[in-house]
Structures are given as C-alpha cells and as structure tokens.
Amino acid sequence: MAAKNAAVVARDQGKLLVTDPSVRDYLSTWVEETIRPTRGIRTYLAYEQDIRLHILPMLGHLHLAQLTVRHLQQLYQHRRAAGAAASSIARLHEVLHHALRDAVRWELVVSNVADQLDPPHRRQEERLVLTPEQLSQLLSVVNGNRLEALYVLVCTTGMREGELLGLRWSDVDLAARSLLVQRTLGSIPKQGFVSMPPKTASSRRRLALTELAIRALVLHRERQEEEQRRAGPRWQEQNLVFCTRKGTPLSASYLLYQHFRQLLVTARLPEVTFHDLRHSVATMLLA
C-alpha cells in the first residue's frame, strides 16, 4: 500500500511519522486500495463520500499522527450543527475507527484515537414497511411504465437496486422461469459505472420468477427492442435488462430520487426508500 510504503521509507530514513502521511493522503489512498477491493460497492461509495465531503475538509490538512480526540469531537459537533442525522455521524466514526485501526496495524501511528472516544449514539430508526395492498397499489400505478418490469421484480423477488441495474438478459431464463443474480452495478465518482460482484457470497443466487414477473419481462423486452429500433446507430448494446433509451446503464440516483419518488407521489404512498420497498417484500413473504 502506498501510504504504508511511504511511512516505512520515512521511518528507515529517520524521519518522524508526524511528517508523513497527511490525513488527506492516507485516507484517500486507504479508501481506494483497501476498501474498494474488499468491500461491496455501496460500502465503498459511502466511505468515499464521507471521507471526501465531511472528513477531509476539516481534518485533511493535519498529519495523521497529529489527530487527537478533540479533532474528532469537533468534526462530530460540526456535523451535528449542520443538521446531520445521528446515524450519519455514527457512520463517520466507524469510517475513522476502521481507517485508524489499519494505520496502527501498519505502524503509521502508535494508537487509535477513535478508541478513546465513545461512538456517537445511533438512534434506532423505525423502518417503514408497505402493506401488500400498498405494494399492489404501486404496481397498479407503474402499469405500462417503461420500468414496470423493474418494480415487478423488486416486489416479487426483493432484489436490491444495484442488482436490478446490473441485471443482463443473459442472466434471465424465461423458459426455466428463473434469473441469476451475479453482479451489482454502481457509479464511482470520476470513473463512471462499475460492475462488481454482489454484496456477499450468499447474494449470488438464483431466483424463481412468478407468472407476473415473466409477463412483465416479456413485455419489457418487446418495448426495449422497439426503443433500440428507434435509437438506430445511437444504441449502445450492453445487454442490460434495465437501461436508458440508448442502451446505456441507468443511474441509481435517477431511479431512486426521480423515478421512484414520483411514483410514490402518484400512488399516494408513504415516502419510503427503495430499500424499504425491498424490506416490505421480505416482511410480506415471511408473513
């Protein structure tokens, strides 16, 4: 790892660790070389965003060995004053604790200052769950929409949004009435769309398709073929089940913050998250 190698060279040359690396250099390298290859894409994106938007603006100028408990307290107080939720502040602490634990292990610092601070209290947030009737209402509103099949799949299988956006036609076997979840699609700043393995090993799974899902997918493929004919040479074939009218990947931000929210308003449903929708399906299936 670059940060570790730099520290080893500095140590061998008799330099004080306090001069190298900076918090900015260490965290920027750590999230790319340690978190990105070993964690799911959503975890990586959450870590990267917390570091870039919240930690580095306040602490990036410091040298890693200069970090104190007071610095972390000031960071959390600043975020609290800005109206950040308790869960967001708790996540900042988790990121710093994880990063500093690795820094101790690599002998970049002598102790983890996050250990000396009680983690911010993460309030238990009540998760909203849609009833079976409300799920049916959502499907009624989305009937005929170009992304109808996406919502039918989430309401009948509980797939994650990244799994839906990364689904390819080669993963779908209508004859066998099943599909294979084997990747997730996400967007990384400055790099664009990236396809990665599912969140965990158990997340790679084969799912049975209901008759409703099969009908929706058949209609969706017909609609997509018509869009491809209209796009002509502008179509960029990527074999994606759910894509733009040019064949390119759909962004999660468009799906979650524009399309999905507008559907909830139209259906007069509570303002749930897409993950709440998945949780609603799991609750219904368990019941």
XYZ file of C-alpha atoms in Angstrom:
287
model
C 0.000 0.000 0.000
C 1.366 3.428 -0.959
C 0.692 5.065 2.413
C 2.333 2.211 4.292
C 5.357 2.097 1.970
C 5.867 5.836 2.325
C 5.775 5.515 6.103
C 8.276 2.647 6.076
C 10.698 4.687 3.961
C 10.264 7.682 6.266
C 10.898 5.515 9.310
C 14.028 3.935 7.788
C 15.355 7.380 6.920
C 14.914 8.505 10.495
C 12.044 10.854 9.753
C 9.250 11.320 12.279
C 5.946 9.685 11.385
C 4.263 13.009 12.269
C 5.502 14.421 8.955
C 4.136 11.659 6.748
C 1.474 10.917 5.685
C -1.190 13.571 5.978
C -4.749 12.629 6.851
C -5.719 13.542 3.279
C -3.067 11.348 1.675
C -3.661 8.421 3.988
C -7.469 8.318 3.816
C -7.557 8.927 0.057
C -5.174 6.021 -0.519
C -6.771 3.806 2.124
C -10.300 4.016 0.735
C -9.124 3.249 -2.816
C -6.602 0.490 -2.085
C -8.087 -1.158 1.000
C -11.860 -0.589 0.990
C -12.697 -0.608 -2.701
C -11.179 -4.063 -3.496
C -12.529 -5.769 -0.365
C -15.982 -4.296 0.287
C -19.221 -4.042 -1.663
C -19.623 -1.097 -3.982
C -22.229 0.588 -1.765
C -19.894 0.414 1.251
C -17.042 1.806 -0.803
C -19.168 4.659 -2.146
C -20.437 5.516 1.357
C -16.873 5.541 2.764
C -15.522 7.551 -0.155
C -18.280 10.151 0.130
C -17.918 10.525 3.914
C -14.163 10.967 3.574
C -14.302 13.391 0.643
C -17.253 15.535 1.757
C -17.052 15.538 5.550
C -13.729 14.320 6.957
C -11.113 15.824 4.650
C -12.490 19.394 4.615
C -11.968 19.598 8.394
C -9.117 17.184 9.075
C -7.338 16.660 5.750
C -4.662 19.303 6.424
C -3.439 17.546 9.574
C -0.716 14.949 9.694
C -2.071 11.535 10.616
C -0.088 11.334 13.851
C -1.434 14.749 14.906
C -5.033 13.570 15.148
C -6.494 13.850 18.629
C -9.777 13.028 20.301
C -10.574 16.738 20.250
C -10.292 16.825 16.447
C -12.836 14.014 16.150
C -15.157 15.688 18.660
C -15.029 18.940 16.682
C -15.839 17.049 13.476
C -18.888 15.387 15.025
C -20.060 18.648 16.617
C -19.726 20.415 13.265
C -21.806 17.755 11.501
C -24.400 17.836 14.291
C -24.674 21.621 13.993
C -25.158 21.229 10.240
C -28.201 19.070 10.931
C -26.673 15.666 10.136
C -28.608 12.661 11.432
C -27.206 10.681 14.348
C -26.748 7.684 12.062
C -24.612 9.769 9.668
C -22.328 10.941 12.474
C -22.049 7.386 13.795
C -21.005 6.253 10.320
C -18.248 8.907 10.233
C -16.914 7.473 13.479
C -16.996 3.961 12.033
C -15.006 5.075 8.978
C -12.363 6.839 11.081
C -12.127 3.990 13.581
C -11.632 1.466 10.776
C -9.034 3.611 8.986
C -7.060 4.372 12.157
C -7.141 0.735 13.218
C -5.375 -0.133 9.965
C -2.945 2.773 10.483
C -1.953 1.305 13.872
C -1.542 -2.141 12.328
C 0.738 -0.690 9.644
C 2.732 1.276 12.251
C 1.778 4.668 10.833
C 0.526 5.821 14.242
C 1.034 4.430 17.734
C -2.627 4.419 18.814
C -6.160 4.704 17.504
C -7.547 7.952 18.925
C -11.071 6.848 17.955
C -10.767 4.193 20.687
C -10.651 6.969 23.260
C -13.986 8.411 22.187
C -17.380 6.875 22.824
C -19.010 6.291 19.443
C -21.874 8.689 18.689
C -25.222 7.220 19.647
C -27.013 5.769 16.637
C -30.728 6.174 17.244
C -32.838 3.250 16.189
C -34.804 4.485 13.215
C -38.170 2.871 12.582
C -38.270 1.340 9.131
C -41.361 1.987 7.036
C -42.997 -1.067 5.525
C -45.626 -1.051 2.807
C -48.581 -3.374 3.201
C -49.433 -5.940 0.481
C -52.281 -3.636 -0.548
C -49.880 -0.706 -0.897
C -47.460 -2.814 -2.947
C -50.352 -3.692 -5.260
C -51.215 -0.003 -5.481
C -47.643 0.789 -6.533
C -47.721 -1.879 -9.237
C -51.052 -0.528 -10.451
C -49.584 2.964 -10.859
C -46.465 1.674 -12.634
C -48.533 -0.398 -15.105
C -47.439 0.497 -18.645
C -44.355 2.407 -17.477
C -41.108 1.573 -19.297
C -39.663 0.402 -15.951
C -42.725 -1.584 -14.912
C -40.770 -4.868 -15.007
C -38.175 -3.476 -12.601
C -40.799 -2.789 -9.950
C -42.495 -6.116 -10.581
C -39.157 -7.831 -9.940
C -38.444 -5.973 -6.720
C -41.990 -6.616 -5.490
C -41.801 -10.344 -6.269
C -38.126 -11.120 -5.552
C -36.842 -8.381 -3.213
C -33.780 -7.686 -5.395
C -31.506 -4.764 -4.467
C -31.409 -1.729 -6.764
C -27.771 -2.376 -7.745
C -28.659 -5.968 -8.643
C -31.564 -4.811 -10.785
C -29.488 -2.181 -12.585
C -26.722 -4.732 -13.247
C -29.079 -7.471 -14.489
C -28.369 -8.662 -18.045
C -30.593 -10.583 -20.410
C -28.079 -13.434 -20.293
C -28.935 -13.769 -16.574
C -32.635 -14.289 -17.345
C -34.011 -17.697 -18.314
C -37.697 -17.279 -19.058
C -38.065 -20.913 -20.109
C -36.748 -22.071 -16.742
C -38.742 -19.310 -15.008
C -35.694 -18.012 -13.127
C -32.905 -15.456 -13.149
C -29.373 -15.416 -11.752
C -28.132 -12.560 -9.557
C -24.372 -12.401 -10.086
C -23.404 -8.726 -10.217
C -24.319 -5.280 -8.966
C -23.957 -2.009 -10.839
C -22.848 1.217 -9.220
C -21.368 4.579 -10.144
C -17.966 5.690 -8.850
C -17.050 9.412 -8.938
C -14.745 10.313 -11.848
C -14.876 6.729 -13.158
C -18.484 6.180 -14.143
C -20.401 2.906 -13.978
C -18.689 -0.150 -12.490
C -19.997 -3.712 -12.419
C -18.986 -5.659 -9.321
C -19.839 -8.974 -7.622
C -22.863 -8.980 -5.288
C -22.633 -7.678 -1.731
C -21.855 -11.084 -0.202
C -21.230 -14.626 -1.451
C -24.785 -15.585 -0.477
C -26.094 -12.642 -2.520
C -25.117 -14.537 -5.679
C -28.284 -16.578 -6.077
C -30.877 -17.945 -8.461
C -34.395 -16.579 -8.053
C -37.652 -18.111 -9.215
C -39.848 -15.899 -11.381
C -43.578 -15.566 -10.832
C -46.018 -15.561 -13.726
C -46.459 -11.807 -13.174
C -42.698 -11.260 -13.466
C -42.419 -13.376 -16.618
C -45.213 -11.432 -18.346
C -43.624 -8.131 -17.318
C -40.199 -9.174 -18.631
C -41.636 -10.350 -21.971
C -43.406 -7.007 -22.457
C -40.303 -5.157 -21.289
C -38.109 -6.905 -23.863
C -40.564 -6.061 -26.642
C -40.591 -2.420 -25.528
C -36.794 -2.354 -25.358
C -36.467 -3.819 -28.871
C -38.717 -1.033 -30.161
C -36.560 1.569 -28.374
C -33.475 0.027 -29.977
C -35.023 0.317 -33.437
C -35.876 3.966 -32.808
C -32.383 4.744 -31.484
C -30.696 3.197 -34.513
C -26.927 3.833 -34.515
C -27.216 5.767 -31.237
C -27.994 2.493 -29.407
C -25.090 1.188 -27.301
C -25.686 -2.506 -26.742
C -24.663 -3.653 -23.254
C -27.177 -6.489 -22.810
C -28.752 -4.707 -19.831
C -32.322 -5.563 -18.902
C -32.910 -2.087 -17.492
C -31.202 0.729 -19.342
C -31.721 4.144 -20.908
C -33.390 4.612 -24.274
C -29.884 4.385 -25.783
C -28.920 1.108 -24.116
C -26.599 2.673 -21.546
C -26.779 1.979 -17.782
C -29.403 3.659 -15.632
C -28.033 5.634 -12.710
C -29.170 4.740 -9.211
C -29.720 8.425 -8.482
C -32.215 8.695 -11.344
C -34.024 5.540 -10.263
C -34.156 6.372 -6.558
C -34.525 10.141 -6.469
C -36.542 10.906 -9.577
C -38.442 7.917 -10.901
C -39.245 6.070 -7.653
C -40.162 9.143 -5.620
C -42.506 10.397 -8.323
C -44.240 7.020 -8.388
C -44.813 7.206 -4.629
C -46.386 10.644 -5.012
C -48.626 9.453 -7.849
C -49.676 6.357 -5.865
C -50.206 8.470 -2.730
C -47.943 6.180 -0.734
C -45.654 6.996 2.226
C -42.210 8.346 1.355
C -40.336 5.055 1.759
C -36.851 4.337 0.430
C -36.137 1.761 -2.249
C -34.563 -0.382 0.463
C -37.778 -0.065 2.490
C -39.579 -1.447 -0.548
C -37.287 -4.486 -0.534
C -37.829 -4.861 3.210
C -41.591 -4.677 2.668
C -41.398 -7.618 0.274
C -39.287 -9.636 2.732
C -41.774 -8.915 5.527
C -44.700 -9.931 3.332
C -43.013 -13.187 2.286
C -42.191 -14.058 5.891
C -45.798 -13.393 6.876
